Amino acid sequence: GDSVVQTEGQVLPSEGDSLIVNCSYETTQYPSLFWFVQYPGEGPQLHLKAMKANDKGRNKGFEAMYRKETTSFHLEKDSVQESDSAVYFCALSDRPNRGSTLGRLYFGRGTQLTVWP
Amino acid sequence: DGGITQSPKYLFRKEGQNVTLSCEQNLNHDAMYWYRQDPGQGLRLIYYSQIVNDFQKGDIAEGYSVSREKKESFPLTVTSAQKNPTAFYLCASSNNRADIPPGNTIYFGEGSWLTVV
């Protein structure tokens, strides 16, 4: 079945450091890929997305490349800020039929990013 | 403003009681979802509905029930059969049509905290 594995636990960079949060997926189909961000006490928000292979999602200095050959969608940023601190979830979505581009989501377990000032 | 509204924010359930969590959206989205979030386990799908009057079980449907009588509403009932209901519950809706802007979008509500007392 479909699944997502991402860097687990906490990542503790200092402000200005570069960041990579790994995400790998398994599927027999051609999924869409997402990163969500969640702040304390809130629901997740869509952070960036890539709908097909070789697409790159971008948002607020973060990037993730949809790499079909390595089944990966790693989240990267050149220089993190304290305000980036949050929980990040990688997810994939299957496509229930030809007319739709989103179906149910499969989530990784989340990565707590805490940026030190 | 358009969005998803979940209520109540906090709910306490006694042993043997059924409780219903409300989810309403005014985004005109066809698809709606219920996820459960536990620490360290990411988000797990309970039920989802791609269209009015139709819904499917997710990965952890046992002890839960839903209905989708109206496009904008997708209530979740946590029954007494759910043995470990204490969790953070998230409702989401999506526009899964690429031809209807903005396509490929998904929004989460603010969540509902359920505690068994």
PDB file of C-alpha atoms in Angstrom:
ATOM      1  CA  GLY A   1       0.000   0.000   0.000  1.00  0.00           C
ATOM      2  CA  ASP A   2       0.865   3.660  -0.074  1.00  0.00           C
ATOM      3  CA  SER A   3       3.141   4.973   2.652  1.00  0.00           C
ATOM      4  CA  VAL A   4       5.420   7.845   3.606  1.00  0.00           C
ATOM      5  CA  VAL A   5       8.539   7.810   5.784  1.00  0.00           C
ATOM      6  CA  GLN A   6      10.154  11.048   6.917  1.00  0.00           C
ATOM      7  CA  THR A   7      12.870  12.199   9.298  1.00  0.00           C
ATOM      8  CA  GLU A   8      11.428  11.414  12.709  1.00  0.00           C
ATOM      9  CA  GLY A   9      11.727  13.170  16.019  1.00  0.00           C
ATOM     10  CA  GLN A  10      13.295  16.591  16.366  1.00  0.00           C
ATOM     11  CA  VAL A  11      15.614  18.621  14.184  1.00  0.00           C
ATOM     12  CA  LEU A  12      17.467  21.375  16.064  1.00  0.00           C
ATOM     13  CA  PRO A  13      19.301  23.766  13.736  1.00  0.00           C
ATOM     14  CA  SER A  14      20.463  27.251  14.661  1.00  0.00           C
ATOM     15  CA  GLU A  15      19.115  30.309  12.880  1.00  0.00           C
ATOM     16  CA  GLY A  16      20.872  30.690   9.533  1.00  0.00           C
ATOM     17  CA  ASP A  17      21.672  26.981   9.182  1.00  0.00           C
ATOM     18  CA  SER A  18      20.626  25.041   6.109  1.00  0.00           C
ATOM     19  CA  LEU A  19      17.931  22.397   6.490  1.00  0.00           C
ATOM     20  CA  ILE A  20      17.014  19.082   4.882  1.00  0.00           C
ATOM     21  CA  VAL A  21      14.095  17.012   6.168  1.00  0.00           C
ATOM     22  CA  ASN A  22      13.967  13.695   4.368  1.00  0.00           C
ATOM     23  CA  CYS A  23      10.787  12.224   2.923  1.00  0.00           C
ATOM     24  CA  SER A  24      10.516   8.964   1.002  1.00  0.00           C
ATOM     25  CA  TYR A  25       7.360   7.393  -0.312  1.00  0.00           C
ATOM     26  CA  GLU A  26       6.034   4.095  -1.580  1.00  0.00           C
ATOM     27  CA  THR A  27       3.170   3.747  -4.016  1.00  0.00           C
ATOM     28  CA  THR A  28       2.143   1.774  -7.055  1.00  0.00           C
ATOM     29  CA  GLN A  29       0.506   4.806  -8.639  1.00  0.00           C
ATOM     30  CA  TYR A  30       1.435   8.352  -9.643  1.00  0.00           C
ATOM     31  CA  PRO A  31       0.747  10.388  -6.534  1.00  0.00           C
ATOM     32  CA  SER A  32       0.760  14.048  -5.704  1.00  0.00           C
ATOM     33  CA  LEU A  33       3.162  15.019  -2.907  1.00  0.00           C
ATOM     34  CA  PHE A  34       2.754  17.560  -0.139  1.00  0.00           C
ATOM     35  CA  TRP A  35       4.409  19.130   2.865  1.00  0.00           C
ATOM     36  CA  PHE A  36       2.142  20.411   5.627  1.00  0.00           C
ATOM     37  CA  VAL A  37       3.139  22.629   8.552  1.00  0.00           C
ATOM     38  CA  GLN A  38       1.423  22.544  11.924  1.00  0.00           C
ATOM     39  CA  TYR A  39       1.748  25.106  14.705  1.00  0.00           C
ATOM     40  CA  PRO A  40       0.819  24.277  18.313  1.00  0.00           C
ATOM     41  CA  GLY A  41      -2.922  23.907  18.892  1.00  0.00           C
ATOM     42  CA  GLU A  42      -3.809  24.347  15.230  1.00  0.00           C
ATOM     43  CA  GLY A  43      -4.689  22.153  12.289  1.00  0.00           C
ATOM     44  CA  PRO A  44      -2.075  21.493   9.593  1.00  0.00           C
ATOM     45  CA  GLN A  45      -1.705  23.956   6.759  1.00  0.00           C
ATOM     46  CA  LEU A  46      -0.659  23.100   3.253  1.00  0.00           C
ATOM     47  CA  HIS A  47       2.936  24.353   2.948  1.00  0.00           C
ATOM     48  CA  LEU A  48       3.918  23.298  -0.552  1.00  0.00           C
ATOM     49  CA  LYS A  49       2.996  20.705  -3.136  1.00  0.00           C
ATOM     50  CA  ALA A  50       4.161  18.982  -6.324  1.00  0.00           C
ATOM     51  CA  MET A  51       1.613  17.324  -8.525  1.00  0.00           C
ATOM     52  CA  LYS A  52       3.856  15.243 -10.779  1.00  0.00           C
ATOM     53  CA  ALA A  53       7.419  14.008 -11.197  1.00  0.00           C
ATOM     54  CA  ASN A  54      10.096  16.704 -11.577  1.00  0.00           C
ATOM     55  CA  ASP A  55       7.794  19.409 -10.216  1.00  0.00           C
ATOM     56  CA  LYS A  56       9.286  21.590  -7.497  1.00  0.00           C
ATOM     57  CA  GLY A  57       7.140  22.973  -4.714  1.00  0.00           C
ATOM     58  CA  ARG A  58       8.171  26.319  -3.211  1.00  0.00           C
ATOM     59  CA  ASN A  59       6.932  28.425  -0.309  1.00  0.00           C
ATOM     60  CA  LYS A  60       8.570  30.961   2.035  1.00  0.00           C
ATOM     61  CA  GLY A  61      12.107  29.916   1.076  1.00  0.00           C
ATOM     62  CA  PHE A  62      11.373  26.182   1.391  1.00  0.00           C
ATOM     63  CA  GLU A  63      11.663  23.888  -1.615  1.00  0.00           C
ATOM     64  CA  ALA A  64      10.944  20.239  -2.335  1.00  0.00           C
ATOM     65  CA  MET A  65      11.587  18.379  -5.589  1.00  0.00           C
ATOM     66  CA  TYR A  66       9.352  15.473  -6.635  1.00  0.00           C
ATOM     67  CA  ARG A  67      11.935  12.826  -7.613  1.00  0.00           C
ATOM     68  CA  LYS A  68      10.322   9.732  -9.047  1.00  0.00           C
ATOM     69  CA  GLU A  69      13.643   7.919  -9.615  1.00  0.00           C
ATOM     70  CA  THR A  70      14.477   8.003  -5.902  1.00  0.00           C
ATOM     71  CA  THR A  71      10.837   8.168  -4.662  1.00  0.00           C
ATOM     72  CA  SER A  72      11.714  11.184  -2.546  1.00  0.00           C
ATOM     73  CA  PHE A  73      10.351  14.630  -1.711  1.00  0.00           C
ATOM     74  CA  HIS A  74      12.883  16.132   0.703  1.00  0.00           C
ATOM     75  CA  LEU A  75      12.128  19.519   2.253  1.00  0.00           C
ATOM     76  CA  GLU A  76      15.028  21.978   2.000  1.00  0.00           C
ATOM     77  CA  LYS A  77      15.809  25.526   3.022  1.00  0.00           C
ATOM     78  CA  ASP A  78      19.073  27.434   2.703  1.00  0.00           C
ATOM     79  CA  SER A  79      18.747  29.499   5.876  1.00  0.00           C
ATOM     80  CA  VAL A  80      16.169  28.696   8.559  1.00  0.00           C
ATOM     81  CA  GLN A  81      14.619  31.273  10.861  1.00  0.00           C
ATOM     82  CA  GLU A  82      13.232  30.964  14.355  1.00  0.00           C
ATOM     83  CA  SER A  83       9.733  31.563  12.931  1.00  0.00           C
ATOM     84  CA  ASP A  84      10.070  28.338  10.903  1.00  0.00           C
ATOM     85  CA  SER A  85       9.774  26.312  14.106  1.00  0.00           C
ATOM     86  CA  ALA A  86       6.803  23.958  13.786  1.00  0.00           C
ATOM     87  CA  VAL A  87       5.925  20.326  13.016  1.00  0.00           C
ATOM     88  CA  TYR A  88       6.267  19.382   9.356  1.00  0.00           C
ATOM     89  CA  PHE A  89       4.428  16.475   7.736  1.00  0.00           C
ATOM     90  CA  CYS A  90       5.165  14.898   4.395  1.00  0.00           C
ATOM     91  CA  ALA A  91       2.158  13.361   2.638  1.00  0.00           C
ATOM     92  CA  LEU A  92       1.109  11.746  -0.596  1.00  0.00           C
ATOM     93  CA  SER A  93      -2.265  11.600  -2.233  1.00  0.00           C
ATOM     94  CA  ASP A  94      -3.560   8.961  -4.556  1.00  0.00           C
ATOM     95  CA  ARG A  95      -5.936   9.838  -7.374  1.00  0.00           C
ATOM     96  CA  PRO A  96      -9.286   8.074  -7.121  1.00  0.00           C
ATOM     97  CA  ASN A  97     -10.210   8.575 -10.781  1.00  0.00           C
ATOM     98  CA  ARG A  98      -9.055  10.328 -13.937  1.00  0.00           C
ATOM     99  CA  GLY A  99     -11.123  13.423 -13.272  1.00  0.00           C
ATOM    100  CA  SER A 100      -9.612  14.121  -9.894  1.00  0.00           C
ATOM    101  CA  THR A 101      -6.144  14.988  -8.793  1.00  0.00           C
ATOM    102  CA  LEU A 102      -6.516  14.506  -5.086  1.00  0.00           C
ATOM    103  CA  GLY A 103      -7.722  11.594  -3.054  1.00  0.00           C
ATOM    104  CA  ARG A 104      -7.077  10.563   0.519  1.00  0.00           C
ATOM    105  CA  LEU A 105      -3.751  11.577   2.065  1.00  0.00           C
ATOM    106  CA  TYR A 106      -1.122   9.301   3.562  1.00  0.00           C
ATOM    107  CA  PHE A 107       1.015  11.102   6.153  1.00  0.00           C
ATOM    108  CA  GLY A 108       4.453  10.589   7.589  1.00  0.00           C
ATOM    109  CA  ARG A 109       4.803  10.754  11.353  1.00  0.00           C
ATOM    110  CA  GLY A 110       5.970  14.345  11.429  1.00  0.00           C
ATOM    111  CA  THR A 111       9.241  16.159  12.148  1.00  0.00           C
ATOM    112  CA  GLN A 112       9.489  18.716  14.923  1.00  0.00           C
ATOM    113  CA  LEU A 113      11.656  21.592  13.704  1.00  0.00           C
ATOM    114  CA  THR A 114      12.977  23.808  16.487  1.00  0.00           C
ATOM    115  CA  VAL A 115      15.235  26.624  15.337  1.00  0.00           C
ATOM    116  CA  TRP A 116      17.543  28.110  17.952  1.00  0.00           C
ATOM    117  CA  PRO A 117      17.998  31.895  17.878  1.00  0.00           C
TER     118      PRO A 117
ATOM    119  CA  ASP B   1     -14.689  34.270   5.240  1.00  0.00           C
ATOM    120  CA  GLY B   2     -14.513  30.817   3.671  1.00  0.00           C
ATOM    121  CA  GLY B   3     -13.135  27.968   5.689  1.00  0.00           C
ATOM    122  CA  ILE B   4     -13.725  24.909   7.816  1.00  0.00           C
ATOM    123  CA  THR B   5     -15.274  25.126  11.244  1.00  0.00           C
ATOM    124  CA  GLN B   6     -14.957  22.366  13.798  1.00  0.00           C
ATOM    125  CA  SER B   7     -16.839  22.289  17.073  1.00  0.00           C
ATOM    126  CA  PRO B   8     -16.510  21.935  19.925  1.00  0.00           C
ATOM    127  CA  LYS B   9     -12.836  22.774  20.424  1.00  0.00           C
ATOM    128  CA  TYR B  10     -12.711  20.731  23.636  1.00  0.00           C
ATOM    129  CA  LEU B  11     -14.996  17.845  24.574  1.00  0.00           C
ATOM    130  CA  PHE B  12     -15.064  15.455  27.500  1.00  0.00           C
ATOM    131  CA  ARG B  13     -16.691  12.051  27.178  1.00  0.00           C
ATOM    132  CA  LYS B  14     -17.724   9.672  29.896  1.00  0.00           C
ATOM    133  CA  GLU B  15     -17.240   5.962  29.514  1.00  0.00           C
ATOM    134  CA  GLY B  16     -20.061   4.411  27.476  1.00  0.00           C
ATOM    135  CA  GLN B  17     -21.169   7.653  25.862  1.00  0.00           C
ATOM    136  CA  ASN B  18     -21.382   8.507  22.194  1.00  0.00           C
ATOM    137  CA  VAL B  19     -20.245  11.990  21.188  1.00  0.00           C
ATOM    138  CA  THR B  20     -20.514  13.836  17.886  1.00  0.00           C
ATOM    139  CA  LEU B  21     -17.937  16.243  16.487  1.00  0.00           C
ATOM    140  CA  SER B  22     -19.172  18.817  14.025  1.00  0.00           C
ATOM    141  CA  CYS B  23     -17.416  19.836  10.800  1.00  0.00           C
ATOM    142  CA  GLU B  24     -18.830  22.479   8.452  1.00  0.00           C
ATOM    143  CA  GLN B  25     -17.233  23.993   5.363  1.00  0.00           C
ATOM    144  CA  ASN B  26     -18.355  26.830   3.087  1.00  0.00           C
ATOM    145  CA  LEU B  27     -15.665  26.291   0.456  1.00  0.00           C
ATOM    146  CA  ASN B  28     -17.951  24.333  -1.882  1.00  0.00           C
ATOM    147  CA  HIS B  29     -15.551  21.382  -1.687  1.00  0.00           C
ATOM    148  CA  ASP B  30     -16.802  17.960  -2.734  1.00  0.00           C
ATOM    149  CA  ALA B  31     -14.449  15.911  -0.575  1.00  0.00           C
ATOM    150  CA  MET B  32     -14.268  15.865   3.210  1.00  0.00           C
ATOM    151  CA  TYR B  33     -12.114  13.865   5.611  1.00  0.00           C
ATOM    152  CA  TRP B  34     -11.700  13.001   9.276  1.00  0.00           C
ATOM    153  CA  TYR B  35      -8.241  12.347  10.707  1.00  0.00           C
ATOM    154  CA  ARG B  36      -7.097  11.415  14.169  1.00  0.00           C
ATOM    155  CA  GLN B  37      -3.793  12.730  15.497  1.00  0.00           C
ATOM    156  CA  ASP B  38      -1.870  11.067  18.319  1.00  0.00           C
ATOM    157  CA  PRO B  39       1.637  12.041  19.465  1.00  0.00           C
ATOM    158  CA  GLY B  40       4.344  10.437  17.353  1.00  0.00           C
ATOM    159  CA  GLN B  41       1.913   8.802  14.931  1.00  0.00           C
ATOM    160  CA  GLY B  42       1.105  11.549  12.488  1.00  0.00           C
ATOM    161  CA  LEU B  43      -2.409  11.767  11.103  1.00  0.00           C
ATOM    162  CA  ARG B  44      -4.471   8.640  10.515  1.00  0.00           C
ATOM    163  CA  LEU B  45      -7.562   8.591   8.319  1.00  0.00           C
ATOM    164  CA  ILE B  46     -10.845   7.619   9.975  1.00  0.00           C
ATOM    165  CA  TYR B  47     -13.439   8.213   7.236  1.00  0.00           C
ATOM    166  CA  TYR B  48     -13.665  10.195   4.046  1.00  0.00           C
ATOM    167  CA  SER B  49     -16.340  11.291   1.611  1.00  0.00           C
ATOM    168  CA  GLN B  50     -15.729  12.213  -2.014  1.00  0.00           C
ATOM    169  CA  ILE B  51     -19.312  13.284  -2.651  1.00  0.00           C
ATOM    170  CA  VAL B  52     -22.600  13.868  -0.864  1.00  0.00           C
ATOM    171  CA  ASN B  53     -24.396  10.733   0.365  1.00  0.00           C
ATOM    172  CA  ASP B  54     -21.287   8.610  -0.026  1.00  0.00           C
ATOM    173  CA  PHE B  55     -18.383   7.853   2.307  1.00  0.00           C
ATOM    174  CA  GLN B  56     -15.652   5.253   2.775  1.00  0.00           C
ATOM    175  CA  LYS B  57     -13.797   3.810   5.736  1.00  0.00           C
ATOM    176  CA  GLY B  58     -10.244   4.902   6.280  1.00  0.00           C
ATOM    177  CA  ASP B  59      -7.524   3.049   8.162  1.00  0.00           C
ATOM    178  CA  ILE B  60      -8.998   3.269  11.663  1.00  0.00           C
ATOM    179  CA  ALA B  61     -12.799   3.397  11.200  1.00  0.00           C
ATOM    180  CA  GLU B  62     -13.709   0.944  13.986  1.00  0.00           C
ATOM    181  CA  GLY B  63     -15.690   2.662  16.729  1.00  0.00           C
ATOM    182  CA  TYR B  64     -16.549   5.693  14.578  1.00  0.00           C
ATOM    183  CA  SER B  65     -19.441   6.609  12.289  1.00  0.00           C
ATOM    184  CA  VAL B  66     -20.134   9.459   9.873  1.00  0.00           C
ATOM    185  CA  SER B  67     -22.844  10.847   7.622  1.00  0.00           C
ATOM    186  CA  ARG B  68     -22.746  13.113   4.577  1.00  0.00           C
ATOM    187  CA  GLU B  69     -26.285  14.316   4.006  1.00  0.00           C
ATOM    188  CA  LYS B  70     -25.219  17.806   2.943  1.00  0.00           C
ATOM    189  CA  LYS B  71     -22.220  18.942   0.943  1.00  0.00           C
ATOM    190  CA  GLU B  72     -21.074  21.374   3.614  1.00  0.00           C
ATOM    191  CA  SER B  73     -21.368  19.065   6.625  1.00  0.00           C
ATOM    192  CA  PHE B  74     -19.521  15.885   7.684  1.00  0.00           C
ATOM    193  CA  PRO B  75     -20.138  15.065  11.365  1.00  0.00           C
ATOM    194  CA  LEU B  76     -18.141  12.357  13.139  1.00  0.00           C
ATOM    195  CA  THR B  77     -19.623  10.259  15.947  1.00  0.00           C
ATOM    196  CA  VAL B  78     -17.221   8.623  18.362  1.00  0.00           C
ATOM    197  CA  THR B  79     -19.120   5.648  19.741  1.00  0.00           C
ATOM    198  CA  SER B  80     -18.670   3.749  22.976  1.00  0.00           C
ATOM    199  CA  ALA B  81     -17.087   0.975  20.893  1.00  0.00           C
ATOM    200  CA  GLN B  82     -13.982   3.143  20.374  1.00  0.00           C
ATOM    201  CA  LYS B  83     -11.745   1.918  23.189  1.00  0.00           C
ATOM    202  CA  ASN B  84      -9.159   4.667  23.143  1.00  0.00           C
ATOM    203  CA  PRO B  85     -10.871   7.830  21.913  1.00  0.00           C
ATOM    204  CA  THR B  86      -8.713  10.432  23.635  1.00  0.00           C
ATOM    205  CA  ALA B  87      -7.043  12.294  20.754  1.00  0.00           C
ATOM    206  CA  PHE B  88      -6.975  15.415  18.594  1.00  0.00           C
ATOM    207  CA  TYR B  89      -9.485  15.126  15.728  1.00  0.00           C
ATOM    208  CA  LEU B  90      -9.031  17.007  12.481  1.00  0.00           C
ATOM    209  CA  CYS B  91     -11.530  17.577   9.723  1.00  0.00           C
ATOM    210  CA  ALA B  92     -10.416  18.550   6.229  1.00  0.00           C
ATOM    211  CA  SER B  93     -11.961  19.346   2.888  1.00  0.00           C
ATOM    212  CA  SER B  94     -10.475  19.418  -0.557  1.00  0.00           C
ATOM    213  CA  ASN B  95     -11.105  20.680  -4.021  1.00  0.00           C
ATOM    214  CA  ASN B  96      -9.767  17.715  -5.915  1.00  0.00           C
ATOM    215  CA  ARG B  97     -10.507  19.041  -9.352  1.00  0.00           C
ATOM    216  CA  ALA B  98      -7.630  20.544 -11.319  1.00  0.00           C
ATOM    217  CA  ASP B  99     -10.109  22.251 -13.666  1.00  0.00           C
ATOM    218  CA  ILE B 100     -11.847  24.190 -10.895  1.00  0.00           C
ATOM    219  CA  PRO B 101      -9.588  26.881  -9.459  1.00  0.00           C
ATOM    220  CA  PRO B 102      -7.895  26.840  -7.086  1.00  0.00           C
ATOM    221  CA  GLY B 103      -7.298  23.187  -7.857  1.00  0.00           C
ATOM    222  CA  ASN B 104      -5.569  20.571  -5.788  1.00  0.00           C
ATOM    223  CA  THR B 105      -6.132  22.348  -2.504  1.00  0.00           C
ATOM    224  CA  ILE B 106      -6.909  20.967   0.914  1.00  0.00           C
ATOM    225  CA  TYR B 107      -7.791  22.776   4.108  1.00  0.00           C
ATOM    226  CA  PHE B 108      -7.889  21.567   7.695  1.00  0.00           C
ATOM    227  CA  GLY B 109     -10.044  22.832  10.510  1.00  0.00           C
ATOM    228  CA  GLU B 110      -8.627  23.951  13.861  1.00  0.00           C
ATOM    229  CA  GLY B 111      -9.276  20.554  15.410  1.00  0.00           C
ATOM    230  CA  SER B 112     -11.247  19.160  18.335  1.00  0.00           C
ATOM    231  CA  TRP B 113      -9.688  17.749  21.488  1.00  0.00           C
ATOM    232  CA  LEU B 114     -11.608  14.779  22.881  1.00  0.00           C
ATOM    233  CA  THR B 115     -10.806  13.461  26.344  1.00  0.00           C
ATOM    234  CA  VAL B 116     -12.370  10.491  28.099  1.00  0.00           C
ATOM    235  CA  VAL B 117     -13.057  11.102  31.789  1.00  0.00           C
TER     236      VAL B 117
END
